[in-house]
mmCIF file with all atom_site columns, C-alpha atoms and ligand atoms in Angstrom:
data_model
loop_
_atom_site.group_PDB
_atom_site.id
_atom_site.type_symbol
_atom_site.label_atom_id
_atom_site.label_alt_id
_atom_site.label_comp_id
_atom_site.label_asym_id
_atom_site.label_entity_id
_atom_site.label_seq_id
_atom_site.pdbx_PDB_ins_code
_atom_site.Cartn_x
_atom_site.Cartn_y
_atom_site.Cartn_z
_atom_site.occupancy
_atom_site.B_iso_or_equiv
_atom_site.pdbx_formal_charge
_atom_site.auth_seq_id
_atom_site.auth_comp_id
_atom_site.auth_asym_id
_atom_site.auth_atom_id
_atom_site.pdbx_PDB_model_num
ATOM   1   C CA  . MET F 1 1   ? 94.485  129.607 95.037  1.00 46.00 ? 999  MET F CA  1
ATOM   2   C CA  . THR F 1 2   ? 98.020  129.621 96.372  1.00 53.00 ? 1000 THR F CA  1
ATOM   3   C CA  . ARG F 1 3   ? 99.207  126.082 96.358  1.00 87.00 ? 1001 ARG F CA  1
ATOM   4   C CA  . GLY F 1 4   ? 101.865 124.856 98.712  1.00 96.00 ? 1002 GLY F CA  1
ATOM   5   C CA  . ARG F 1 5   ? 104.174 122.010 97.869  1.00 97.00 ? 1003 ARG F CA  1
ATOM   6   C CA  . PHE F 1 6   ? 104.249 118.383 98.797  1.00 98.00 ? 1004 PHE F CA  1
ATOM   7   C CA  . ILE F 1 7   ? 107.685 116.896 99.455  1.00 98.00 ? 1005 ILE F CA  1
ATOM   8   C CA  . THR F 1 8   ? 108.218 113.290 100.488 1.00 98.00 ? 1006 THR F CA  1
ATOM   9   C CA  . PHE F 1 9   ? 111.040 111.325 102.107 1.00 98.00 ? 1007 PHE F CA  1
ATOM   10  C CA  . GLU F 1 10  ? 111.440 107.673 101.242 1.00 98.00 ? 1008 GLU F CA  1
ATOM   11  C CA  . GLY F 1 11  ? 113.780 104.735 101.686 1.00 98.00 ? 1009 GLY F CA  1
ATOM   12  C CA  . ILE F 1 12  ? 114.051 101.294 103.233 1.00 97.00 ? 1010 ILE F CA  1
ATOM   13  C CA  . ASP F 1 13  ? 114.003 101.136 107.038 1.00 94.00 ? 1011 ASP F CA  1
ATOM   14  C CA  . GLY F 1 14  ? 117.503 101.976 108.248 1.00 92.00 ? 1012 GLY F CA  1
ATOM   15  C CA  . ALA F 1 15  ? 118.413 104.232 105.286 1.00 93.00 ? 1013 ALA F CA  1
ATOM   16  C CA  . GLY F 1 16  ? 118.558 107.299 107.560 1.00 89.00 ? 1014 GLY F CA  1
ATOM   17  C CA  . LYS F 1 17  ? 115.804 109.548 106.176 1.00 93.00 ? 1015 LYS F CA  1
ATOM   18  C CA  . SER F 1 18  ? 114.270 110.481 109.541 1.00 91.00 ? 1016 SER F CA  1
ATOM   19  C CA  . THR F 1 19  ? 117.538 112.075 110.723 1.00 90.00 ? 1017 THR F CA  1
ATOM   20  C CA  . HIS F 1 20  ? 117.181 114.743 108.048 1.00 96.00 ? 1018 HIS F CA  1
ATOM   21  C CA  . LEU F 1 21  ? 113.484 115.585 108.088 1.00 97.00 ? 1019 LEU F CA  1
ATOM   22  C CA  . GLU F 1 22  ? 113.390 118.119 110.914 1.00 96.00 ? 1020 GLU F CA  1
ATOM   23  C CA  . TRP F 1 23  ? 116.550 119.776 109.701 1.00 97.00 ? 1021 TRP F CA  1
ATOM   24  C CA  . PHE F 1 24  ? 115.034 120.031 106.216 1.00 98.00 ? 1022 PHE F CA  1
ATOM   25  C CA  . ALA F 1 25  ? 111.872 121.611 107.659 1.00 98.00 ? 1023 ALA F CA  1
ATOM   26  C CA  . ALA F 1 26  ? 113.999 124.180 109.517 1.00 97.00 ? 1024 ALA F CA  1
ATOM   27  C CA  . GLN F 1 27  ? 115.802 125.110 106.281 1.00 97.00 ? 1025 GLN F CA  1
ATOM   28  C CA  . LEU F 1 28  ? 112.499 125.870 104.577 1.00 97.00 ? 1026 LEU F CA  1
ATOM   29  C CA  . ALA F 1 29  ? 111.091 127.709 107.602 1.00 97.00 ? 1027 ALA F CA  1
ATOM   30  C CA  . ALA F 1 30  ? 114.205 129.909 107.645 1.00 97.00 ? 1028 ALA F CA  1
ATOM   31  C CA  . ARG F 1 31  ? 113.284 130.963 104.097 1.00 95.00 ? 1029 ARG F CA  1
ATOM   32  C CA  . GLY F 1 32  ? 109.862 132.112 105.321 1.00 96.00 ? 1030 GLY F CA  1
ATOM   33  C CA  . VAL F 1 33  ? 107.852 129.082 104.237 1.00 96.00 ? 1031 VAL F CA  1
ATOM   34  C CA  . GLU F 1 34  ? 105.054 127.687 106.397 1.00 98.00 ? 1032 GLU F CA  1
ATOM   35  C CA  . VAL F 1 35  ? 106.066 124.056 106.867 1.00 98.00 ? 1033 VAL F CA  1
ATOM   36  C CA  . LEU F 1 36  ? 104.008 121.139 108.073 1.00 98.00 ? 1034 LEU F CA  1
ATOM   37  C CA  . LEU F 1 37  ? 105.780 117.918 109.015 1.00 98.00 ? 1035 LEU F CA  1
ATOM   38  C CA  . SER F 1 38  ? 103.720 114.780 108.628 1.00 98.00 ? 1036 SER F CA  1
ATOM   39  C CA  . ARG F 1 39  ? 104.093 111.050 108.140 1.00 98.00 ? 1037 ARG F CA  1
ATOM   40  C CA  . GLU F 1 40  ? 102.461 107.948 106.698 1.00 98.00 ? 1038 GLU F CA  1
ATOM   41  C CA  . PRO F 1 41  ? 100.869 105.817 107.736 1.00 98.00 ? 1039 PRO F CA  1
ATOM   42  C CA  . GLY F 1 42  ? 99.499  108.544 110.007 1.00 98.00 ? 1040 GLY F CA  1
ATOM   43  C CA  . GLY F 1 43  ? 99.278  112.317 109.974 1.00 98.00 ? 1041 GLY F CA  1
ATOM   44  C CA  . SER F 1 44  ? 95.649  112.621 111.118 1.00 98.00 ? 1042 SER F CA  1
ATOM   45  C CA  . GLU F 1 45  ? 93.947  111.315 114.234 1.00 98.00 ? 1043 GLU F CA  1
ATOM   46  C CA  . LEU F 1 46  ? 92.277  108.395 112.469 1.00 98.00 ? 1044 LEU F CA  1
ATOM   47  C CA  . ALA F 1 47  ? 95.318  107.596 110.350 1.00 99.00 ? 1045 ALA F CA  1
ATOM   48  C CA  . GLU F 1 48  ? 97.525  107.479 113.472 1.00 98.00 ? 1046 GLU F CA  1
ATOM   49  C CA  . THR F 1 49  ? 95.118  104.911 114.957 1.00 98.00 ? 1047 THR F CA  1
ATOM   50  C CA  . LEU F 1 50  ? 95.365  102.891 111.740 1.00 98.00 ? 1048 LEU F CA  1
ATOM   51  C CA  . ARG F 1 51  ? 99.179  103.199 111.921 1.00 98.00 ? 1049 ARG F CA  1
ATOM   52  C CA  . THR F 1 52  ? 99.203  101.485 115.325 1.00 98.00 ? 1050 THR F CA  1
ATOM   53  C CA  . LEU F 1 53  ? 97.238  98.589  113.820 1.00 98.00 ? 1051 LEU F CA  1
ATOM   54  C CA  . LEU F 1 54  ? 99.363  98.442  110.670 1.00 98.00 ? 1052 LEU F CA  1
ATOM   55  C CA  . LEU F 1 55  ? 102.624 98.274  112.591 1.00 98.00 ? 1053 LEU F CA  1
ATOM   56  C CA  . GLY F 1 56  ? 101.400 95.831  115.235 1.00 97.00 ? 1054 GLY F CA  1
ATOM   57  C CA  . ALA F 1 57  ? 98.397  93.697  114.304 1.00 98.00 ? 1055 ALA F CA  1
ATOM   58  C CA  . ALA F 1 58  ? 98.580  90.494  112.257 1.00 98.00 ? 1056 ALA F CA  1
ATOM   59  C CA  . MET F 1 59  ? 96.665  90.859  108.960 1.00 98.00 ? 1057 MET F CA  1
ATOM   60  C CA  . SER F 1 60  ? 96.703  89.699  105.363 1.00 98.00 ? 1058 SER F CA  1
ATOM   61  C CA  . SER F 1 61  ? 98.543  91.650  102.671 1.00 98.00 ? 1059 SER F CA  1
ATOM   62  C CA  . GLU F 1 62  ? 95.190  92.653  101.160 1.00 98.00 ? 1060 GLU F CA  1
ATOM   63  C CA  . THR F 1 63  ? 93.908  94.109  104.439 1.00 98.00 ? 1061 THR F CA  1
ATOM   64  C CA  . GLU F 1 64  ? 97.232  95.880  104.927 1.00 98.00 ? 1062 GLU F CA  1
ATOM   65  C CA  . LEU F 1 65  ? 97.062  97.517  101.499 1.00 98.00 ? 1063 LEU F CA  1
ATOM   66  C CA  . LEU F 1 66  ? 93.464  98.665  101.996 1.00 98.00 ? 1064 LEU F CA  1
ATOM   67  C CA  . LEU F 1 67  ? 94.175  100.083 105.472 1.00 98.00 ? 1065 LEU F CA  1
ATOM   68  C CA  . ILE F 1 68  ? 97.177  101.990 104.132 1.00 99.00 ? 1066 ILE F CA  1
ATOM   69  C CA  . PHE F 1 69  ? 95.035  103.677 101.503 1.00 99.00 ? 1067 PHE F CA  1
ATOM   70  C CA  . ALA F 1 70  ? 92.213  104.301 103.995 1.00 99.00 ? 1068 ALA F CA  1
ATOM   71  C CA  . ALA F 1 71  ? 94.735  106.038 106.266 1.00 99.00 ? 1069 ALA F CA  1
ATOM   72  C CA  . ARG F 1 72  ? 96.096  107.958 103.270 1.00 99.00 ? 1070 ARG F CA  1
ATOM   73  C CA  . HIS F 1 73  ? 92.647  109.193 102.279 1.00 98.00 ? 1071 HIS F CA  1
ATOM   74  C CA  . ASP F 1 74  ? 91.993  110.577 105.753 1.00 99.00 ? 1072 ASP F CA  1
ATOM   75  C CA  . HIS F 1 75  ? 95.459  112.102 105.971 1.00 98.00 ? 1073 HIS F CA  1
ATOM   76  C CA  . LEU F 1 76  ? 95.065  113.879 102.625 1.00 98.00 ? 1074 LEU F CA  1
ATOM   77  C CA  . GLU F 1 77  ? 91.535  115.086 103.359 1.00 98.00 ? 1075 GLU F CA  1
ATOM   78  C CA  . ARG F 1 78  ? 92.123  116.364 106.868 1.00 98.00 ? 1076 ARG F CA  1
ATOM   79  C CA  . THR F 1 79  ? 95.777  117.378 106.946 1.00 98.00 ? 1077 THR F CA  1
ATOM   80  C CA  . VAL F 1 80  ? 97.678  117.620 103.666 1.00 98.00 ? 1078 VAL F CA  1
ATOM   81  C CA  . LEU F 1 81  ? 95.230  119.261 101.272 1.00 98.00 ? 1079 LEU F CA  1
ATOM   82  C CA  . PRO F 1 82  ? 93.935  121.926 103.721 1.00 98.00 ? 1080 PRO F CA  1
ATOM   83  C CA  . ALA F 1 83  ? 97.539  122.872 104.572 1.00 98.00 ? 1081 ALA F CA  1
ATOM   84  C CA  . MET F 1 84  ? 98.536  123.090 100.921 1.00 98.00 ? 1082 MET F CA  1
ATOM   85  C CA  . ALA F 1 85  ? 95.434  125.156 100.124 1.00 97.00 ? 1083 ALA F CA  1
ATOM   86  C CA  . ARG F 1 86  ? 96.654  127.823 102.545 1.00 96.00 ? 1084 ARG F CA  1
ATOM   87  C CA  . GLY F 1 87  ? 100.089 127.727 100.929 1.00 97.00 ? 1085 GLY F CA  1
ATOM   88  C CA  . ALA F 1 88  ? 101.971 125.539 103.390 1.00 98.00 ? 1086 ALA F CA  1
ATOM   89  C CA  . TRP F 1 89  ? 104.665 123.141 102.256 1.00 98.00 ? 1087 TRP F CA  1
ATOM   90  C CA  . VAL F 1 90  ? 103.976 119.672 103.570 1.00 98.00 ? 1088 VAL F CA  1
ATOM   91  C CA  . LEU F 1 91  ? 106.981 117.441 104.249 1.00 98.00 ? 1089 LEU F CA  1
ATOM   92  C CA  . CYS F 1 92  ? 105.876 113.858 104.553 1.00 98.00 ? 1090 CYS F CA  1
ATOM   93  C CA  . ASP F 1 93  ? 107.820 110.913 105.930 1.00 98.00 ? 1091 ASP F CA  1
ATOM   94  C CA  . ARG F 1 94  ? 106.712 108.269 103.350 1.00 98.00 ? 1092 ARG F CA  1
ATOM   95  C CA  . PHE F 1 95  ? 103.805 108.313 100.888 1.00 98.00 ? 1093 PHE F CA  1
ATOM   96  C CA  . THR F 1 96  ? 102.538 106.174 97.986  1.00 99.00 ? 1094 THR F CA  1
ATOM   97  C CA  . ASP F 1 97  ? 106.054 105.267 96.776  1.00 98.00 ? 1095 ASP F CA  1
ATOM   98  C CA  . SER F 1 98  ? 106.334 103.313 100.050 1.00 98.00 ? 1096 SER F CA  1
ATOM   99  C CA  . THR F 1 99  ? 103.225 101.360 99.095  1.00 98.00 ? 1097 THR F CA  1
ATOM   100 C CA  . TYR F 1 100 ? 104.679 100.444 95.695  1.00 98.00 ? 1098 TYR F CA  1
ATOM   101 C CA  . ALA F 1 101 ? 107.968 99.489  97.348  1.00 98.00 ? 1099 ALA F CA  1
ATOM   102 C CA  . TYR F 1 102 ? 106.694 97.634  100.476 1.00 98.00 ? 1100 TYR F CA  1
ATOM   103 C CA  . GLN F 1 103 ? 103.321 96.201  99.458  1.00 98.00 ? 1101 GLN F CA  1
ATOM   104 C CA  . GLY F 1 104 ? 104.229 95.874  95.770  1.00 98.00 ? 1102 GLY F CA  1
ATOM   105 C CA  . GLY F 1 105 ? 107.904 94.899  96.013  1.00 98.00 ? 1103 GLY F CA  1
ATOM   106 C CA  . GLY F 1 106 ? 108.130 93.498  99.542  1.00 98.00 ? 1104 GLY F CA  1
ATOM   107 C CA  . ARG F 1 107 ? 104.774 91.728  99.803  1.00 98.00 ? 1105 ARG F CA  1
ATOM   108 C CA  . GLY F 1 108 ? 104.423 90.995  96.092  1.00 98.00 ? 1106 GLY F CA  1
ATOM   109 C CA  . MET F 1 109 ? 100.991 92.617  95.686  1.00 98.00 ? 1107 MET F CA  1
ATOM   110 C CA  . ALA F 1 110 ? 99.987  93.312  92.068  1.00 98.00 ? 1108 ALA F CA  1
ATOM   111 C CA  . LEU F 1 111 ? 101.128 96.801  91.070  1.00 98.00 ? 1109 LEU F CA  1
ATOM   112 C CA  . GLU F 1 112 ? 97.884  97.305  89.096  1.00 98.00 ? 1110 GLU F CA  1
ATOM   113 C CA  . ARG F 1 113 ? 95.935  96.966  92.340  1.00 98.00 ? 1111 ARG F CA  1
ATOM   114 C CA  . ILE F 1 114 ? 98.040  99.642  93.954  1.00 98.00 ? 1112 ILE F CA  1
ATOM   115 C CA  . ALA F 1 115 ? 97.634  101.859 90.891  1.00 98.00 ? 1113 ALA F CA  1
ATOM   116 C CA  . THR F 1 116 ? 93.852  101.420 91.050  1.00 98.00 ? 1114 THR F CA  1
ATOM   117 C CA  . LEU F 1 117 ? 93.747  102.515 94.696  1.00 98.00 ? 1115 LEU F CA  1
ATOM   118 C CA  . GLU F 1 118 ? 96.144  105.366 93.993  1.00 98.00 ? 1116 GLU F CA  1
ATOM   119 C CA  . SER F 1 119 ? 93.955  106.715 91.181  1.00 98.00 ? 1117 SER F CA  1
ATOM   120 C CA  . TRP F 1 120 ? 90.932  106.506 93.483  1.00 98.00 ? 1118 TRP F CA  1
ATOM   121 C CA  . VAL F 1 121 ? 92.485  108.070 96.596  1.00 98.00 ? 1119 VAL F CA  1
ATOM   122 C CA  . HIS F 1 122 ? 94.628  110.767 94.969  1.00 98.00 ? 1120 HIS F CA  1
ATOM   123 C CA  . PRO F 1 123 ? 93.958  111.083 91.226  1.00 98.00 ? 1121 PRO F CA  1
ATOM   124 C CA  . GLY F 1 124 ? 96.431  113.429 89.567  1.00 96.00 ? 1122 GLY F CA  1
ATOM   125 C CA  . PHE F 1 125 ? 98.179  114.194 92.841  1.00 97.00 ? 1123 PHE F CA  1
ATOM   126 C CA  . ALA F 1 126 ? 101.834 113.283 93.384  1.00 97.00 ? 1124 ALA F CA  1
ATOM   127 C CA  . PRO F 1 127 ? 104.727 114.719 95.389  1.00 98.00 ? 1125 PRO F CA  1
ATOM   128 C CA  . ASP F 1 128 ? 106.500 117.723 93.850  1.00 97.00 ? 1126 ASP F CA  1
ATOM   129 C CA  . ARG F 1 129 ? 109.804 116.269 95.004  1.00 98.00 ? 1127 ARG F CA  1
ATOM   130 C CA  . THR F 1 130 ? 110.843 112.980 96.575  1.00 98.00 ? 1128 THR F CA  1
ATOM   131 C CA  . TYR F 1 131 ? 114.094 112.426 98.449  1.00 98.00 ? 1129 TYR F CA  1
ATOM   132 C CA  . LEU F 1 132 ? 114.939 108.758 98.291  1.00 98.00 ? 1130 LEU F CA  1
ATOM   133 C CA  . PHE F 1 133 ? 117.532 107.653 100.824 1.00 98.00 ? 1131 PHE F CA  1
ATOM   134 C CA  . HIS F 1 134 ? 119.448 104.773 99.402  1.00 96.00 ? 1132 HIS F CA  1
ATOM   135 C CA  . VAL F 1 135 ? 121.617 102.294 101.271 1.00 94.00 ? 1133 VAL F CA  1
ATOM   136 C CA  . ASP F 1 136 ? 122.470 98.708  100.546 1.00 94.00 ? 1134 ASP F CA  1
ATOM   137 C CA  . PRO F 1 137 ? 119.818 96.447  102.169 1.00 94.00 ? 1135 PRO F CA  1
ATOM   138 C CA  . ALA F 1 138 ? 122.581 94.617  104.096 1.00 93.00 ? 1136 ALA F CA  1
ATOM   139 C CA  . LEU F 1 139 ? 123.830 97.846  105.698 1.00 93.00 ? 1137 LEU F CA  1
ATOM   140 C CA  . ALA F 1 140 ? 120.269 98.914  106.494 1.00 93.00 ? 1138 ALA F CA  1
ATOM   141 C CA  . ALA F 1 141 ? 119.739 95.561  108.251 1.00 92.00 ? 1139 ALA F CA  1
ATOM   142 C CA  . THR F 1 142 ? 122.804 96.174  110.443 1.00 91.00 ? 1140 THR F CA  1
ATOM   143 C CA  . ARG F 1 143 ? 121.531 99.638  111.325 1.00 90.00 ? 1141 ARG F CA  1
ATOM   144 C CA  . ARG F 1 144 ? 118.067 98.309  112.173 1.00 90.00 ? 1142 ARG F CA  1
ATOM   145 C CA  . SER F 1 145 ? 119.496 95.628  114.441 1.00 89.00 ? 1143 SER F CA  1
ATOM   146 C CA  . ARG F 1 146 ? 121.042 98.389  116.584 1.00 87.00 ? 1144 ARG F CA  1
ATOM   147 C CA  . ALA F 1 147 ? 117.745 100.277 116.862 1.00 83.00 ? 1145 ALA F CA  1
ATOM   148 C CA  . ARG F 1 148 ? 114.723 99.766  119.135 1.00 80.00 ? 1146 ARG F CA  1
ATOM   149 C CA  . ALA F 1 149 ? 112.346 96.764  119.022 1.00 89.00 ? 1147 ALA F CA  1
ATOM   150 C CA  . ALA F 1 150 ? 111.226 95.993  115.468 1.00 92.00 ? 1148 ALA F CA  1
ATOM   151 C CA  . ASP F 1 151 ? 107.655 96.585  114.236 1.00 95.00 ? 1149 ASP F CA  1
ATOM   152 C CA  . ARG F 1 152 ? 105.880 94.290  111.726 1.00 96.00 ? 1150 ARG F CA  1
ATOM   153 C CA  . PHE F 1 153 ? 107.855 95.701  108.788 1.00 96.00 ? 1151 PHE F CA  1
ATOM   154 C CA  . GLU F 1 154 ? 111.247 96.092  110.447 1.00 94.00 ? 1152 GLU F CA  1
ATOM   155 C CA  . ALA F 1 155 ? 111.061 92.445  111.541 1.00 93.00 ? 1153 ALA F CA  1
ATOM   156 C CA  . GLU F 1 156 ? 111.063 91.306  107.888 1.00 95.00 ? 1154 GLU F CA  1
ATOM   157 C CA  . ASP F 1 157 ? 114.166 89.613  106.534 1.00 93.00 ? 1155 ASP F CA  1
ATOM   158 C CA  . PHE F 1 158 ? 116.888 90.718  104.154 1.00 93.00 ? 1156 PHE F CA  1
ATOM   159 C CA  . THR F 1 159 ? 115.155 89.303  101.053 1.00 96.00 ? 1157 THR F CA  1
ATOM   160 C CA  . PHE F 1 160 ? 112.026 91.350  101.842 1.00 97.00 ? 1158 PHE F CA  1
ATOM   161 C CA  . PHE F 1 161 ? 114.072 94.562  102.014 1.00 97.00 ? 1159 PHE F CA  1
ATOM   162 C CA  . SER F 1 162 ? 115.944 93.651  98.830  1.00 97.00 ? 1160 SER F CA  1
ATOM   163 C CA  . ARG F 1 163 ? 112.553 93.454  97.088  1.00 98.00 ? 1161 ARG F CA  1
ATOM   164 C CA  . VAL F 1 164 ? 111.545 96.780  98.671  1.00 98.00 ? 1162 VAL F CA  1
ATOM   165 C CA  . ALA F 1 165 ? 114.737 98.358  97.288  1.00 98.00 ? 1163 ALA F CA  1
ATOM   166 C CA  . GLU F 1 166 ? 113.900 96.964  93.838  1.00 98.00 ? 1164 GLU F CA  1
ATOM   167 C CA  . GLY F 1 167 ? 110.401 98.393  94.211  1.00 98.00 ? 1165 GLY F CA  1
ATOM   168 C CA  . TYR F 1 168 ? 111.895 101.850 94.787  1.00 98.00 ? 1166 TYR F CA  1
ATOM   169 C CA  . ALA F 1 169 ? 114.177 101.458 91.772  1.00 98.00 ? 1167 ALA F CA  1
ATOM   170 C CA  . ARG F 1 170 ? 111.100 100.785 89.613  1.00 98.00 ? 1168 ARG F CA  1
ATOM   171 C CA  . ARG F 1 171 ? 109.458 103.950 90.950  1.00 98.00 ? 1169 ARG F CA  1
ATOM   172 C CA  . ILE F 1 172 ? 112.455 106.042 89.926  1.00 98.00 ? 1170 ILE F CA  1
ATOM   173 C CA  . ALA F 1 173 ? 112.305 104.534 86.441  1.00 98.00 ? 1171 ALA F CA  1
ATOM   174 C CA  . VAL F 1 174 ? 108.644 105.615 86.088  1.00 96.00 ? 1172 VAL F CA  1
ATOM   175 C CA  . ASP F 1 175 ? 109.221 109.266 87.062  1.00 97.00 ? 1173 ASP F CA  1
ATOM   176 C CA  . PRO F 1 176 ? 112.967 110.033 87.294  1.00 98.00 ? 1174 PRO F CA  1
ATOM   177 C CA  . GLY F 1 177 ? 112.587 113.822 87.410  1.00 97.00 ? 1175 GLY F CA  1
ATOM   178 C CA  . ARG F 1 178 ? 110.662 113.758 90.688  1.00 98.00 ? 1176 ARG F CA  1
ATOM   179 C CA  . PHE F 1 179 ? 113.323 111.839 92.601  1.00 98.00 ? 1177 PHE F CA  1
ATOM   180 C CA  . PHE F 1 180 ? 116.496 113.058 94.246  1.00 98.00 ? 1178 PHE F CA  1
ATOM   181 C CA  . VAL F 1 181 ? 118.466 110.025 95.356  1.00 98.00 ? 1179 VAL F CA  1
ATOM   182 C CA  . VAL F 1 182 ? 120.559 110.565 98.468  1.00 97.00 ? 1180 VAL F CA  1
ATOM   183 C CA  . ASP F 1 183 ? 123.430 108.217 99.244  1.00 97.00 ? 1181 ASP F CA  1
ATOM   184 C CA  . GLY F 1 184 ? 122.554 107.288 102.830 1.00 94.00 ? 1182 GLY F CA  1
ATOM   185 C CA  . THR F 1 185 ? 126.071 106.024 103.580 1.00 95.00 ? 1183 THR F CA  1
ATOM   186 C CA  . GLN F 1 186 ? 127.417 109.582 103.563 1.00 96.00 ? 1184 GLN F CA  1
ATOM   187 C CA  . SER F 1 187 ? 127.967 111.556 106.767 1.00 96.00 ? 1185 SER F CA  1
ATOM   188 C CA  . VAL F 1 188 ? 125.130 113.749 108.088 1.00 96.00 ? 1186 VAL F CA  1
ATOM   189 C CA  . SER F 1 189 ? 126.953 116.890 106.955 1.00 97.00 ? 1187 SER F CA  1
ATOM   190 C CA  . GLU F 1 190 ? 127.529 115.524 103.455 1.00 98.00 ? 1188 GLU F CA  1
ATOM   191 C CA  . VAL F 1 191 ? 123.848 114.643 103.113 1.00 97.00 ? 1189 VAL F CA  1
ATOM   192 C CA  . ARG F 1 192 ? 122.853 118.097 104.364 1.00 97.00 ? 1190 ARG F CA  1
ATOM   193 C CA  . ALA F 1 193 ? 125.116 119.773 101.822 1.00 98.00 ? 1191 ALA F CA  1
ATOM   194 C CA  . GLU F 1 194 ? 123.428 117.823 99.012  1.00 97.00 ? 1192 GLU F CA  1
ATOM   195 C CA  . LEU F 1 195 ? 119.952 118.602 100.301 1.00 98.00 ? 1193 LEU F CA  1
ATOM   196 C CA  . GLU F 1 196 ? 120.794 122.275 100.778 1.00 97.00 ? 1194 GLU F CA  1
ATOM   197 C CA  . GLN F 1 197 ? 121.926 122.521 97.185  1.00 96.00 ? 1195 GLN F CA  1
ATOM   198 C CA  . ASP F 1 198 ? 118.671 120.994 96.021  1.00 97.00 ? 1196 ASP F CA  1
ATOM   199 C CA  . ILE F 1 199 ? 116.579 123.291 98.245  1.00 96.00 ? 1197 ILE F CA  1
ATOM   200 C CA  . SER F 1 200 ? 118.284 126.277 96.626  1.00 94.00 ? 1198 SER F CA  1
ATOM   201 C CA  . THR F 1 201 ? 116.845 125.183 93.263  1.00 94.00 ? 1199 THR F CA  1
ATOM   202 C CA  . TYR F 1 202 ? 113.323 125.849 94.618  1.00 93.00 ? 1200 TYR F CA  1
ATOM   203 C CA  . TRP F 1 203 ? 113.871 129.622 94.471  1.00 88.00 ? 1201 TRP F CA  1
HETATM 204 P P1  . TYD E 2 .   ? 108.454 104.628 109.290 1.00 86.64 ? 673  TYD E P1  1
HETATM 205 O O1  . TYD E 2 .   ? 107.694 105.805 109.753 1.00 86.64 ? 673  TYD E O1  1
HETATM 206 O O2  . TYD E 2 .   ? 109.584 104.830 108.385 1.00 86.64 ? 673  TYD E O2  1
HETATM 207 O O3  . TYD E 2 .   ? 108.906 103.780 110.534 1.00 86.64 ? 673  TYD E O3  1
HETATM 208 P P2  . TYD E 2 .   ? 109.709 104.307 111.830 1.00 86.64 ? 673  TYD E P2  1
HETATM 209 O O4  . TYD E 2 .   ? 108.841 105.296 112.527 1.00 86.64 ? 673  TYD E O4  1
HETATM 210 O O5  . TYD E 2 .   ? 109.847 103.003 112.557 1.00 86.64 ? 673  TYD E O5  1
HETATM 211 O O6  . TYD E 2 .   ? 111.000 104.880 111.320 1.00 86.64 ? 673  TYD E O6  1
HETATM 212 O O7  . TYD E 2 .   ? 107.428 103.663 108.537 1.00 86.64 ? 673  TYD E O7  1
HETATM 213 C C1  . TYD E 2 .   ? 106.608 102.749 109.139 1.00 86.64 ? 673  TYD E C1  1
HETATM 214 C C2  . TYD E 2 .   ? 106.561 101.488 108.345 1.00 86.64 ? 673  TYD E C2  1
HETATM 215 O O8  . TYD E 2 .   ? 105.438 101.474 107.473 1.00 86.64 ? 673  TYD E O8  1
HETATM 216 C C3  . TYD E 2 .   ? 107.781 101.237 107.473 1.00 86.64 ? 673  TYD E C3  1
HETATM 217 O O9  . TYD E 2 .   ? 108.362 100.019 107.879 1.00 86.64 ? 673  TYD E O9  1
HETATM 218 C C4  . TYD E 2 .   ? 107.234 101.073 106.075 1.00 86.64 ? 673  TYD E C4  1
HETATM 219 C C5  . TYD E 2 .   ? 105.760 100.839 106.274 1.00 86.64 ? 673  TYD E C5  1
HETATM 220 N N1  . TYD E 2 .   ? 104.927 101.377 105.171 1.00 86.64 ? 673  TYD E N1  1
HETATM 221 C C6  . TYD E 2 .   ? 104.437 100.506 104.218 1.00 86.64 ? 673  TYD E C6  1
HETATM 222 O O10 . TYD E 2 .   ? 104.705 99.301  104.258 1.00 86.64 ? 673  TYD E O10 1
HETATM 223 N N2  . TYD E 2 .   ? 103.647 101.004 103.213 1.00 86.64 ? 673  TYD E N2  1
HETATM 224 C C7  . TYD E 2 .   ? 103.314 102.329 103.129 1.00 86.64 ? 673  TYD E C7  1
HETATM 225 O O11 . TYD E 2 .   ? 102.594 102.742 102.182 1.00 86.64 ? 673  TYD E O11 1
HETATM 226 C C8  . TYD E 2 .   ? 103.834 103.213 104.126 1.00 86.64 ? 673  TYD E C8  1
HETATM 227 C C9  . TYD E 2 .   ? 103.496 104.676 104.075 1.00 86.64 ? 673  TYD E C9  1
HETATM 228 C C10 . TYD E 2 .   ? 104.640 102.693 105.141 1.00 86.64 ? 673  TYD E C10 1
#
C-alpha cells in the first residue's frame, strides 16, 4: 500500500503557524503531491461539531481531554487514514502534541493519562514531521490581543501559555528528530525560506 505522509503544524496561539499552512500545501502540490489540509480539533463532520463545543462550552479538564481524543478518533478514521492510504500527504493544523502542551502543560493533566488515550486512539502512529512555531509567550500574547475575539483557550492568561510552551519543549525532548522548530519572530519570507529548505529534504 502506498502510504502518504502526515505533517503537523504546532505552536502556542499567536506563534504564526496558520499563515504558512496554505503556502506549504501549495509547495507540495507544485511537486505533484496530493495534499489534504486538515485541522484539530476538527477535520471531519463530527469532529468539527466537537470543536465548536471545545472552543466555546464550559467543561472540566477531564471532559475536554476526552472530547479532544473522541474528535481525534473520528478525524483519523474518516479523514486522515483514508487519505494517506491513497497516497495523499495530510497537513494538519495541530495534533496530539497540542494535547500534551495544552491539556498536559496548560491544564496540568497527568501526562500518563494523555499517553494512555494516545496509545488507544492512534497506537504506533505519529506525524512524520512536525513544524513547531516558537515565539516568546509574551509576544504571542501581544499578537493575540490584536486578533479577533478570543475562544476558551485564547482567553487564558500568560502563565497558562508559558506552561503550554514548556509542554512543547518536553515534546521536543522526547522525539527531537521529528521536530523542525521555526522561529516565529522572523519575517514571512524568512520562515518560507527555512520551510522550503526542509521540504527539499523530502525528495
Ligand atoms: P487553532 O486551530 O490553532 O485555533 P485558531 O483557529 O483560533 O487559530 O486551535 C484551537 C485551539 O484548540 C487552540 O487554542 C489550542 C486548542 N487545542 C488544545 O487545547 N488541545 C488539542 O489537542 C488541540 C488539537 C487544540
